[in-house]
Amino acid sequence: MQSTARSVLDSAEFRRLVAGRWRISLALTALLFILYYGYIILIATNRQLVSRPVSGATTTGILLAAGVIAGAWVLTAAYVVWANRQYDPAVAELKARAEKP
Amino acid sequence: MQTSLGSPTLSAIVSFLVIVLLTLAVTYWAARRTRSTREFYAAGRSIKPFQNGLALAGDYMSAASFLGIAGLVALRGYDGMIYATGWLVGWPALMFLIAEPLRNLGKFTFADVVAFRLRQVPVRIAAAFGGILTLIFYVLAQMVGAGNLITLMFGLSYNWAVIIVGGVMLAYVLFGGMIATTWVQIIKAILLLFGVTLLTLLVLAKFQFSPGQLYAAVAARYGQAALEPGGLVSDPIDAVSLGLALMFGLLGLPHILMRFYTVPDARAARSSVLYATGFIGYFYLIIPIVGFGASALVGREIIRKVDSGGNMAAPLVAELLGGTSFLGFIAAVAFATILAVVAGLTLAGASALSHDIFTHAIKKGHASEHEQIRVARIATVIFGLVAVVLGILFKGQNVAFMVGLAFAIAASGNFPALLLSIVWSRFNTAGAVCSIVTGALLAVVLIVLSPTIWVDLLHHPAAIFPLRNPAIVSMPVGFLTGIIASLATREPEAEARFHDEKLRTYLGIGAE
């Protein structure tokens, strides 16, 4: 391996980049777990709440199901916004450094 | 109500022929652009993120989710909605955990990533085993579903339906490879999203465009219970287990993972997941409206009489609101959906056979382009024939559980090895092989011993394994065996390469 590539690999910036990426990924995965498994466990344990009508016949459960779907998309979008704004510029900079002859 | 379901109508035949001719024309166009393995397996990496988002949605939205979930909501109300949410939540997880490393490390298949720094032959064979096992159960469920649906909708004989699906789908994959398959998925996704949107609008138009009034009508006819959770989530452990299989199974589905190699880079892979999640989320958001509409307007009794599983709920409400011509269109869309999904599965199966087994395990990576393409086409025919034969052999069998099984195998066999190979430096060949084989086989064994097969199909009085879906046990076991086998053995070369591999994983340096 070229010495410039090696120095990037061992640099503090690169380690920060990788650690930051997994921090965001795992935090968003945790939120996804809370959103979806929270919903499932809520249905299993508190049927009354889920069955309560909010307006007319519409129940809380219907809103919650729609909320889980919308929430899953929002989390995905949040990751993309973070990656486009924070991750990609950092990658571009390190990549340029590693590929410098 | 009178229905023309089951007798071929002019509009059904015309819509069907238009779709088949259009997709075959696309295949002809694609065939002239398919010369190298890069084009056959990965569409020349030239697909745009928006296009790939549609194609991913096309690969994922099967007839089972269109007709099945609408039927479930129509017959069982709110439980169908709970089920629908489970089908979406894998997509964010796919994005957060593996989408970008997968794109950066691989070439054509997910086995490329697992085998990247490990010993090629054993890892390729294990990964192809896990991948093909997943695909076989998935394709079997699709084929039997296709035979039943086409018989119900067009009145065609079951065997002919399966043979036609097999023949048309083989034409796409064999001649047009990934380029044709991708465009077939895009066409199908657009047709399906358009058809379901129109159906939703027709339903809502009956209720002054107010979902609240639709729910009120459902409650008036079938009681408030239709809008409340029923029996689906009575056991939280079983429900979480099913949720785990649906969520992480997606991260191990070979035909979905393969799509990531059709875009130019990791950034494009990321955007395509966002588009796909949008399309699929929208789809699962409006499908319940179609289902509730069917139960309020058509009625559960009639839906059940036409098909006891409720699969005809969406076509019936389409006929009621849009007449025979709209029914014909919806039936043709359902047919296109099946064709496209089976084509995607076949391409993935052929890649595992040709790219992983032939090129890497048998030829040790030394096969000419010409030879690889030829073997890929032979593998396509083999996988396609197996799909048709299995479809015919399993006629009349209850195969609904097989999609769940495919997801459980993918979550327990393929996903742990894929994730560990990306994140853990000590992960090695022994770990990968043990993890895939144990996870996949345990998922199969536990499903056989579960109430799904042991009680419902084999009619034993009690199940040996209590849960309907095994993922909550088999997925952790897949991870544990991978970790234990890796810790028990040493593979210094693999560990040394992990550090260097990071430049490719995170920066995309050297990515294909």
mmCIF file of C-alpha atoms in Angstrom, chain B residues 75-412:
data_model
loop_
_atom_site.group_PDB
_atom_site.id
_atom_site.type_symbol
_atom_site.label_atom_id
_atom_site.label_comp_id
_atom_site.label_asym_id
_atom_site.label_seq_id
_atom_site.Cartn_x
_atom_site.Cartn_y
_atom_site.Cartn_z
ATOM 1 C CA LEU B 75 -61.093 -9.969 6.184
ATOM 2 C CA ARG B 76 -59.295 -9.284 9.463
ATOM 3 C CA GLY B 77 -59.275 -5.495 9.634
ATOM 4 C CA TYR B 78 -56.586 -3.786 11.677
ATOM 5 C CA ASP B 79 -54.354 -6.883 11.938
ATOM 6 C CA GLY B 80 -53.581 -6.459 8.246
ATOM 7 C CA MET B 81 -52.236 -2.969 8.970
ATOM 8 C CA ILE B 82 -49.896 -4.293 11.678
ATOM 9 C CA TYR B 83 -48.576 -6.790 9.159
ATOM 10 C CA ALA B 84 -48.123 -4.067 6.505
ATOM 11 C CA THR B 85 -45.889 -1.940 8.786
ATOM 12 C CA GLY B 86 -43.527 -4.897 9.273
ATOM 13 C CA TRP B 87 -42.826 -5.001 5.548
ATOM 14 C CA LEU B 88 -41.433 -1.470 5.502
ATOM 15 C CA VAL B 89 -39.177 -1.294 8.557
ATOM 16 C CA GLY B 90 -36.347 -3.317 7.061
ATOM 17 C CA TRP B 91 -35.545 -0.506 4.634
ATOM 18 C CA PRO B 92 -34.192 2.027 7.130
ATOM 19 C CA ALA B 93 -32.179 -0.782 8.765
ATOM 20 C CA LEU B 94 -30.753 -1.709 5.368
ATOM 21 C CA MET B 95 -29.690 1.897 4.894
ATOM 22 C CA PHE B 96 -28.119 2.381 8.348
ATOM 23 C CA LEU B 97 -26.259 -0.913 8.586
ATOM 24 C CA ILE B 98 -25.113 -2.184 5.229
ATOM 25 C CA ALA B 99 -26.123 -0.248 2.103
ATOM 26 C CA GLU B 100 -22.932 1.762 1.586
ATOM 27 C CA PRO B 101 -20.308 -0.790 2.692
ATOM 28 C CA LEU B 102 -22.138 -3.368 0.574
ATOM 29 C CA ARG B 103 -21.844 -1.157 -2.488
ATOM 30 C CA ASN B 104 -18.200 -0.301 -1.843
ATOM 31 C CA LEU B 105 -16.951 -3.822 -1.148
ATOM 32 C CA GLY B 106 -18.900 -5.977 -3.585
ATOM 33 C CA LYS B 107 -18.938 -6.599 -7.284
ATOM 34 C CA PHE B 108 -22.043 -8.606 -8.264
ATOM 35 C CA THR B 109 -23.327 -10.591 -5.261
ATOM 36 C CA PHE B 110 -23.423 -10.248 -1.466
ATOM 37 C CA ALA B 111 -20.995 -13.185 -1.311
ATOM 38 C CA ASP B 112 -18.369 -10.839 -2.793
ATOM 39 C CA VAL B 113 -18.546 -8.847 0.449
ATOM 40 C CA VAL B 114 -18.474 -11.810 2.833
ATOM 41 C CA ALA B 115 -15.619 -13.469 0.911
ATOM 42 C CA PHE B 116 -13.702 -10.207 0.380
ATOM 43 C CA ARG B 117 -10.822 -10.951 2.755
ATOM 44 C CA LEU B 118 -11.601 -14.589 3.547
ATOM 45 C CA ARG B 119 -10.786 -17.889 1.822
ATOM 46 C CA GLN B 120 -12.812 -17.818 -1.382
ATOM 47 C CA VAL B 121 -13.870 -21.416 -1.921
ATOM 48 C CA PRO B 122 -15.537 -22.315 1.409
ATOM 49 C CA VAL B 123 -17.092 -18.873 1.903
ATOM 50 C CA ARG B 124 -18.451 -18.691 -1.658
ATOM 51 C CA ILE B 125 -20.034 -22.128 -1.333
ATOM 52 C CA ALA B 126 -21.598 -21.307 2.049
ATOM 53 C CA ALA B 127 -22.892 -17.923 0.880
ATOM 54 C CA ALA B 128 -24.308 -19.413 -2.324
ATOM 55 C CA PHE B 129 -25.990 -22.105 -0.196
ATOM 56 C CA GLY B 130 -27.621 -19.515 2.088
ATOM 57 C CA GLY B 131 -28.566 -17.333 -0.864
ATOM 58 C CA ILE B 132 -30.039 -20.090 -3.002
ATOM 59 C CA LEU B 133 -31.960 -21.602 -0.071
ATOM 60 C CA THR B 134 -33.537 -18.180 0.543
ATOM 61 C CA LEU B 135 -34.354 -17.744 -3.146
ATOM 62 C CA ILE B 136 -35.806 -21.235 -3.631
ATOM 63 C CA PHE B 137 -38.413 -20.782 -0.885
ATOM 64 C CA TYR B 138 -39.164 -17.272 -2.083
ATOM 65 C CA VAL B 139 -39.569 -18.293 -5.723
ATOM 66 C CA LEU B 140 -41.623 -21.332 -4.800
ATOM 67 C CA ALA B 141 -44.112 -19.174 -2.917
ATOM 68 C CA GLN B 142 -44.243 -16.773 -5.875
ATOM 69 C CA MET B 143 -44.773 -19.531 -8.453
ATOM 70 C CA VAL B 144 -47.572 -21.286 -6.560
ATOM 71 C CA GLY B 145 -49.140 -17.893 -5.871
ATOM 72 C CA ALA B 146 -48.835 -17.035 -9.564
ATOM 73 C CA GLY B 147 -50.516 -20.270 -10.649
ATOM 74 C CA ASN B 148 -53.420 -19.752 -8.230
ATOM 75 C CA LEU B 149 -53.911 -16.070 -8.968
ATOM 76 C CA ILE B 150 -53.799 -16.404 -12.723
ATOM 77 C CA THR B 151 -56.240 -19.317 -12.584
ATOM 78 C CA LEU B 152 -58.565 -17.212 -10.419
ATOM 79 C CA MET B 153 -58.289 -14.086 -12.535
ATOM 80 C CA PHE B 154 -57.953 -15.320 -16.113
ATOM 81 C CA GLY B 155 -59.409 -18.813 -15.855
ATOM 82 C CA LEU B 156 -56.206 -20.244 -17.284
ATOM 83 C CA SER B 157 -55.125 -23.714 -16.088
ATOM 84 C CA TYR B 158 -52.655 -23.714 -13.197
ATOM 85 C CA ASN B 159 -49.850 -25.494 -15.033
ATOM 86 C CA TRP B 160 -50.093 -23.214 -18.051
ATOM 87 C CA ALA B 161 -50.013 -20.172 -15.800
ATOM 88 C CA VAL B 162 -46.793 -21.361 -14.163
ATOM 89 C CA ILE B 163 -45.224 -22.239 -17.527
ATOM 90 C CA ILE B 164 -46.117 -18.849 -19.048
ATOM 91 C CA VAL B 165 -44.654 -16.997 -16.062
ATOM 92 C CA GLY B 166 -41.515 -19.133 -16.300
ATOM 93 C CA GLY B 167 -41.162 -18.652 -20.052
ATOM 94 C CA VAL B 168 -41.638 -14.878 -20.192
ATOM 95 C CA MET B 169 -39.459 -14.302 -17.149
ATOM 96 C CA LEU B 170 -36.686 -16.483 -18.636
ATOM 97 C CA ALA B 171 -36.772 -14.358 -21.799
ATOM 98 C CA TYR B 172 -36.147 -11.201 -19.747
ATOM 99 C CA VAL B 173 -33.246 -12.595 -17.739
ATOM 100 C CA LEU B 174 -31.618 -14.781 -20.357
ATOM 101 C CA PHE B 175 -31.400 -12.165 -23.088
ATOM 102 C CA GLY B 176 -31.558 -8.880 -21.226
ATOM 103 C CA GLY B 177 -29.779 -9.747 -17.945
ATOM 104 C CA MET B 178 -29.856 -7.077 -15.256
ATOM 105 C CA ILE B 179 -30.591 -4.241 -17.704
ATOM 106 C CA ALA B 180 -33.861 -5.838 -18.824
ATOM 107 C CA THR B 181 -34.703 -7.044 -15.317
ATOM 108 C CA THR B 182 -34.207 -3.538 -13.915
ATOM 109 C CA TRP B 183 -36.453 -1.924 -16.532
ATOM 110 C CA VAL B 184 -39.099 -4.628 -16.083
ATOM 111 C CA GLN B 185 -39.055 -3.814 -12.350
ATOM 112 C CA ILE B 186 -39.363 -0.098 -13.074
ATOM 113 C CA ILE B 187 -42.317 -0.598 -15.443
ATOM 114 C CA LYS B 188 -43.993 -2.928 -12.992
ATOM 115 C CA ALA B 189 -43.433 -0.598 -10.028
ATOM 116 C CA ILE B 190 -44.948 2.343 -11.925
ATOM 117 C CA LEU B 191 -47.947 0.271 -13.059
ATOM 118 C CA LEU B 192 -48.506 -1.105 -9.567
ATOM 119 C CA LEU B 193 -48.206 2.267 -7.828
ATOM 120 C CA PHE B 194 -50.463 3.844 -10.449
ATOM 121 C CA GLY B 195 -53.059 1.048 -10.251
ATOM 122 C CA VAL B 196 -53.196 1.016 -6.464
ATOM 123 C CA THR B 197 -53.354 4.829 -6.302
ATOM 124 C CA LEU B 198 -56.278 4.866 -8.717
ATOM 125 C CA LEU B 199 -58.010 2.134 -6.742
ATOM 126 C CA THR B 200 -57.474 4.060 -3.503
ATOM 127 C CA LEU B 201 -58.927 7.229 -5.045
ATOM 128 C CA LEU B 202 -61.959 5.316 -6.333
ATOM 129 C CA VAL B 203 -62.536 3.870 -2.862
ATOM 130 C CA LEU B 204 -62.105 7.219 -1.117
ATOM 131 C CA ALA B 205 -64.406 8.916 -3.644
ATOM 132 C CA LYS B 206 -67.215 6.779 -2.216
ATOM 133 C CA PHE B 207 -66.556 8.312 1.194
ATOM 134 C CA GLN B 208 -66.171 12.007 0.301
ATOM 135 C CA PHE B 209 -62.375 11.487 0.326
ATOM 136 C CA SER B 210 -62.429 11.066 4.088
ATOM 137 C CA PRO B 211 -60.706 7.968 5.510
ATOM 138 C CA GLY B 212 -62.687 8.604 8.713
ATOM 139 C CA GLN B 213 -65.953 7.983 6.872
ATOM 140 C CA LEU B 214 -64.505 4.822 5.352
ATOM 141 C CA TYR B 215 -63.563 3.527 8.819
ATOM 142 C CA ALA B 216 -67.017 4.466 10.102
ATOM 143 C CA ALA B 217 -68.599 2.441 7.295
ATOM 144 C CA VAL B 218 -66.378 -0.556 8.125
ATOM 145 C CA ALA B 219 -67.247 -0.243 11.825
ATOM 146 C CA ALA B 220 -70.965 0.045 11.022
ATOM 147 C CA ARG B 221 -70.855 -3.179 9.050
ATOM 148 C CA TYR B 222 -68.398 -5.324 11.018
ATOM 149 C CA GLY B 223 -68.241 -3.617 14.385
ATOM 150 C CA GLN B 224 -65.540 -1.476 15.951
ATOM 151 C CA ALA B 225 -63.435 -4.660 16.368
ATOM 152 C CA ALA B 226 -62.441 -4.400 12.688
ATOM 153 C CA LEU B 227 -60.430 -1.293 13.597
ATOM 154 C CA GLU B 228 -58.806 -2.818 16.666
ATOM 155 C CA PRO B 229 -55.971 -5.337 16.988
ATOM 156 C CA GLY B 230 -57.235 -8.911 16.807
ATOM 157 C CA GLY B 231 -55.325 -12.138 17.182
ATOM 158 C CA LEU B 232 -52.176 -11.371 15.178
ATOM 159 C CA VAL B 233 -50.195 -9.870 18.025
ATOM 160 C CA SER B 234 -51.625 -11.864 20.925
ATOM 161 C CA ASP B 235 -48.176 -13.226 21.755
ATOM 162 C CA PRO B 236 -45.613 -10.399 21.884
ATOM 163 C CA ILE B 237 -42.598 -12.736 21.537
ATOM 164 C CA ASP B 238 -43.976 -14.296 18.371
ATOM 165 C CA ALA B 239 -44.838 -10.848 17.006
ATOM 166 C CA VAL B 240 -41.344 -9.510 17.710
ATOM 167 C CA SER B 241 -39.856 -12.642 16.153
ATOM 168 C CA LEU B 242 -41.852 -12.100 12.972
ATOM 169 C CA GLY B 243 -40.817 -8.441 13.047
ATOM 170 C CA LEU B 244 -37.131 -9.391 13.341
ATOM 171 C CA ALA B 245 -37.427 -11.767 10.380
ATOM 172 C CA LEU B 246 -39.119 -9.136 8.225
ATOM 173 C CA MET B 247 -36.713 -6.375 9.242
ATOM 174 C CA PHE B 248 -33.392 -8.209 9.007
ATOM 175 C CA GLY B 249 -34.473 -10.696 6.359
ATOM 176 C CA LEU B 250 -34.468 -7.807 3.907
ATOM 177 C CA LEU B 251 -30.768 -7.298 4.727
ATOM 178 C CA GLY B 252 -30.068 -10.839 3.537
ATOM 179 C CA LEU B 253 -32.236 -11.093 0.412
ATOM 180 C CA PRO B 254 -29.829 -11.758 -2.476
ATOM 181 C CA HIS B 255 -32.032 -10.223 -5.187
ATOM 182 C CA ILE B 256 -32.384 -6.972 -3.231
ATOM 183 C CA LEU B 257 -28.692 -6.769 -2.273
ATOM 184 C CA MET B 258 -27.696 -7.371 -5.895
ATOM 185 C CA ARG B 259 -29.499 -4.173 -6.951
ATOM 186 C CA PHE B 260 -26.903 -2.079 -5.118
ATOM 187 C CA TYR B 261 -24.290 -2.960 -7.734
ATOM 188 C CA THR B 262 -26.353 -1.448 -10.547
ATOM 189 C CA VAL B 263 -25.657 2.125 -9.407
ATOM 190 C CA PRO B 264 -22.316 3.924 -9.866
ATOM 191 C CA ASP B 265 -21.323 4.507 -6.226
ATOM 192 C CA ALA B 266 -22.215 4.459 -2.519
ATOM 193 C CA ARG B 267 -23.851 7.871 -2.655
ATOM 194 C CA ALA B 268 -26.181 6.664 -5.416
ATOM 195 C CA ALA B 269 -26.893 3.507 -3.406
ATOM 196 C CA ARG B 270 -27.887 5.688 -0.455
ATOM 197 C CA SER B 271 -30.250 7.840 -2.544
ATOM 198 C CA SER B 272 -31.842 4.773 -4.108
ATOM 199 C CA VAL B 273 -32.765 3.386 -0.669
ATOM 200 C CA LEU B 274 -34.431 6.678 0.233
ATOM 201 C CA TYR B 275 -36.510 6.612 -2.972
ATOM 202 C CA ALA B 276 -37.351 2.928 -2.477
ATOM 203 C CA THR B 277 -38.421 3.538 1.138
ATOM 204 C CA GLY B 278 -40.648 6.373 -0.065
ATOM 205 C CA PHE B 279 -42.363 4.288 -2.746
ATOM 206 C CA ILE B 280 -42.759 1.225 -0.541
ATOM 207 C CA GLY B 281 -43.950 3.248 2.453
ATOM 208 C CA TYR B 282 -46.534 4.982 0.294
ATOM 209 C CA PHE B 283 -47.660 1.596 -1.038
ATOM 210 C CA TYR B 284 -48.157 0.084 2.435
ATOM 211 C CA LEU B 285 -49.864 3.271 3.593
ATOM 212 C CA ILE B 286 -52.583 3.118 0.920
ATOM 213 C CA ILE B 287 -53.034 -0.669 0.580
ATOM 214 C CA PRO B 288 -55.072 -0.855 3.836
ATOM 215 C CA ILE B 289 -57.488 1.718 2.388
ATOM 216 C CA VAL B 290 -58.116 -0.626 -0.537
ATOM 217 C CA GLY B 291 -58.631 -3.504 1.920
ATOM 218 C CA PHE B 292 -61.033 -1.572 4.149
ATOM 219 C CA GLY B 293 -62.799 -0.325 1.020
ATOM 220 C CA ALA B 294 -63.276 -3.897 -0.151
ATOM 221 C CA SER B 295 -64.795 -4.983 3.150
ATOM 222 C CA ALA B 296 -67.114 -1.949 3.331
ATOM 223 C CA LEU B 297 -68.225 -1.971 -0.320
ATOM 224 C CA VAL B 298 -67.916 -5.584 -1.508
ATOM 225 C CA GLY B 299 -68.380 -7.335 1.817
ATOM 226 C CA ARG B 300 -66.386 -10.049 3.551
ATOM 227 C CA GLU B 301 -68.826 -12.816 2.636
ATOM 228 C CA ILE B 302 -68.379 -12.320 -1.102
ATOM 229 C CA ILE B 303 -64.587 -11.857 -0.823
ATOM 230 C CA ARG B 304 -64.308 -15.081 1.141
ATOM 231 C CA LYS B 305 -66.546 -16.948 -1.293
ATOM 232 C CA VAL B 306 -64.334 -16.076 -4.268
ATOM 233 C CA ASP B 307 -61.101 -16.940 -2.420
ATOM 234 C CA SER B 308 -61.025 -18.049 1.202
ATOM 235 C CA GLY B 309 -57.648 -16.337 1.769
ATOM 236 C CA GLY B 310 -59.078 -12.970 0.697
ATOM 237 C CA ASN B 311 -56.618 -12.544 -2.174
ATOM 238 C CA MET B 312 -59.330 -11.300 -4.520
ATOM 239 C CA ALA B 313 -60.412 -8.389 -2.299
ATOM 240 C CA ALA B 314 -58.530 -5.779 -4.364
ATOM 241 C CA PRO B 315 -59.632 -7.137 -7.796
ATOM 242 C CA LEU B 316 -63.253 -7.361 -6.577
ATOM 243 C CA VAL B 317 -63.379 -3.789 -5.351
ATOM 244 C CA ALA B 318 -61.676 -2.708 -8.584
ATOM 245 C CA GLU B 319 -64.447 -4.353 -10.586
ATOM 246 C CA LEU B 320 -67.179 -2.872 -8.409
ATOM 247 C CA LEU B 321 -65.858 0.671 -8.735
ATOM 248 C CA GLY B 322 -64.173 0.720 -12.124
ATOM 249 C CA GLY B 323 -66.018 -1.953 -14.064
ATOM 250 C CA THR B 324 -64.692 -4.895 -16.018
ATOM 251 C CA SER B 325 -62.084 -2.861 -17.854
ATOM 252 C CA PHE B 326 -60.466 -1.637 -14.642
ATOM 253 C CA LEU B 327 -60.547 -5.170 -13.241
ATOM 254 C CA GLY B 328 -58.727 -6.297 -16.385
ATOM 255 C CA PHE B 329 -56.077 -3.661 -15.848
ATOM 256 C CA ILE B 330 -55.588 -4.586 -12.174
ATOM 257 C CA ALA B 331 -55.393 -8.294 -13.049
ATOM 258 C CA ALA B 332 -52.733 -7.557 -15.670
ATOM 259 C CA VAL B 333 -50.807 -5.440 -13.146
ATOM 260 C CA ALA B 334 -50.881 -8.327 -10.659
ATOM 261 C CA PHE B 335 -49.556 -10.590 -13.383
ATOM 262 C CA ALA B 336 -46.765 -8.148 -14.272
ATOM 263 C CA THR B 337 -45.911 -7.962 -10.557
ATOM 264 C CA ILE B 338 -45.410 -11.713 -10.366
ATOM 265 C CA LEU B 339 -43.355 -11.800 -13.575
ATOM 266 C CA ALA B 340 -41.027 -9.057 -12.406
ATOM 267 C CA VAL B 341 -40.463 -10.504 -8.930
ATOM 268 C CA VAL B 342 -39.728 -13.969 -10.338
ATOM 269 C CA ALA B 343 -37.309 -12.473 -12.885
ATOM 270 C CA GLY B 344 -35.393 -10.698 -10.103
ATOM 271 C CA LEU B 345 -35.206 -13.889 -8.039
ATOM 272 C CA THR B 346 -34.010 -15.906 -11.028
ATOM 273 C CA LEU B 347 -31.253 -13.446 -11.867
ATOM 274 C CA ALA B 348 -30.057 -13.557 -8.248
ATOM 275 C CA GLY B 349 -30.178 -17.359 -8.198
ATOM 276 C CA ALA B 350 -28.262 -17.569 -11.460
ATOM 277 C CA SER B 351 -25.608 -15.174 -10.115
ATOM 278 C CA ALA B 352 -25.058 -17.300 -7.031
ATOM 279 C CA LEU B 353 -24.622 -20.377 -9.214
ATOM 280 C CA SER B 354 -22.438 -18.817 -11.882
ATOM 281 C CA HIS B 355 -20.527 -15.964 -10.201
ATOM 282 C CA ASP B 356 -20.048 -17.538 -6.750
ATOM 283 C CA ILE B 357 -19.955 -21.263 -7.457
ATOM 284 C CA PHE B 358 -18.606 -21.516 -11.020
ATOM 285 C CA THR B 359 -16.319 -18.498 -11.351
ATOM 286 C CA HIS B 360 -14.951 -18.338 -7.809
ATOM 287 C CA ALA B 361 -15.335 -21.762 -6.206
ATOM 288 C CA ILE B 362 -14.667 -23.952 -9.275
ATOM 289 C CA LYS B 363 -12.557 -21.745 -11.552
ATOM 290 C CA LYS B 364 -10.845 -19.898 -8.661
ATOM 291 C CA GLY B 365 -11.601 -16.563 -10.323
ATOM 292 C CA HIS B 366 -9.928 -17.516 -13.609
ATOM 293 C CA ALA B 367 -12.743 -17.669 -16.138
ATOM 294 C CA SER B 368 -12.922 -15.613 -19.305
ATOM 295 C CA GLU B 369 -15.703 -13.078 -19.801
ATOM 296 C CA HIS B 370 -17.142 -15.187 -22.577
ATOM 297 C CA GLU B 371 -17.165 -18.294 -20.417
ATOM 298 C CA GLN B 372 -18.707 -16.449 -17.445
ATOM 299 C CA ILE B 373 -21.563 -15.045 -19.545
ATOM 300 C CA ARG B 374 -22.249 -18.449 -21.052
ATOM 301 C CA VAL B 375 -22.364 -20.125 -17.640
ATOM 302 C CA ALA B 376 -24.530 -17.300 -16.276
ATOM 303 C CA ARG B 377 -27.079 -17.985 -19.020
ATOM 304 C CA ILE B 378 -26.987 -21.746 -18.402
ATOM 305 C CA ALA B 379 -27.473 -21.070 -14.672
ATOM 306 C CA THR B 380 -30.440 -18.828 -15.506
ATOM 307 C CA VAL B 381 -32.111 -21.640 -17.428
ATOM 308 C CA ILE B 382 -31.419 -24.110 -14.615
ATOM 309 C CA PHE B 383 -32.843 -21.854 -11.933
ATOM 310 C CA GLY B 384 -35.840 -20.942 -14.108
ATOM 311 C CA LEU B 385 -36.640 -24.589 -14.828
ATOM 312 C CA VAL B 386 -36.322 -25.486 -11.147
ATOM 313 C CA ALA B 387 -38.767 -22.674 -10.339
ATOM 314 C CA VAL B 388 -41.319 -23.916 -12.888
ATOM 315 C CA VAL B 389 -40.991 -27.574 -11.827
ATOM 316 C CA LEU B 390 -41.314 -26.704 -8.128
ATOM 317 C CA GLY B 391 -44.302 -24.510 -8.932
ATOM 318 C CA ILE B 392 -46.042 -27.425 -10.649
ATOM 319 C CA LEU B 393 -45.044 -29.983 -7.982
ATOM 320 C CA PHE B 394 -46.415 -27.833 -5.163
ATOM 321 C CA LYS B 395 -49.754 -27.173 -6.850
ATOM 322 C CA GLY B 396 -52.533 -26.957 -4.297
ATOM 323 C CA GLN B 397 -50.121 -26.881 -1.341
ATOM 324 C CA ASN B 398 -50.264 -24.201 1.292
ATOM 325 C CA VAL B 399 -47.078 -22.233 0.650
ATOM 326 C CA ALA B 400 -47.951 -18.939 2.346
ATOM 327 C CA PHE B 401 -45.466 -19.681 5.135
ATOM 328 C CA MET B 402 -42.597 -19.974 2.645
ATOM 329 C CA VAL B 403 -42.084 -16.239 2.221
ATOM 330 C CA GLY B 404 -41.791 -15.990 6.013
ATOM 331 C CA LEU B 405 -39.331 -18.871 5.905
ATOM 332 C CA ALA B 406 -37.266 -17.171 3.182
ATOM 333 C CA PHE B 407 -37.062 -14.034 5.333
ATOM 334 C CA ALA B 408 -36.113 -16.103 8.406
ATOM 335 C CA ILE B 409 -33.300 -17.863 6.504
ATOM 336 C CA ALA B 410 -32.041 -14.558 5.108
ATOM 337 C CA ALA B 411 -32.101 -12.945 8.571
ATOM 338 C CA SER B 412 -30.416 -15.897 10.308
#
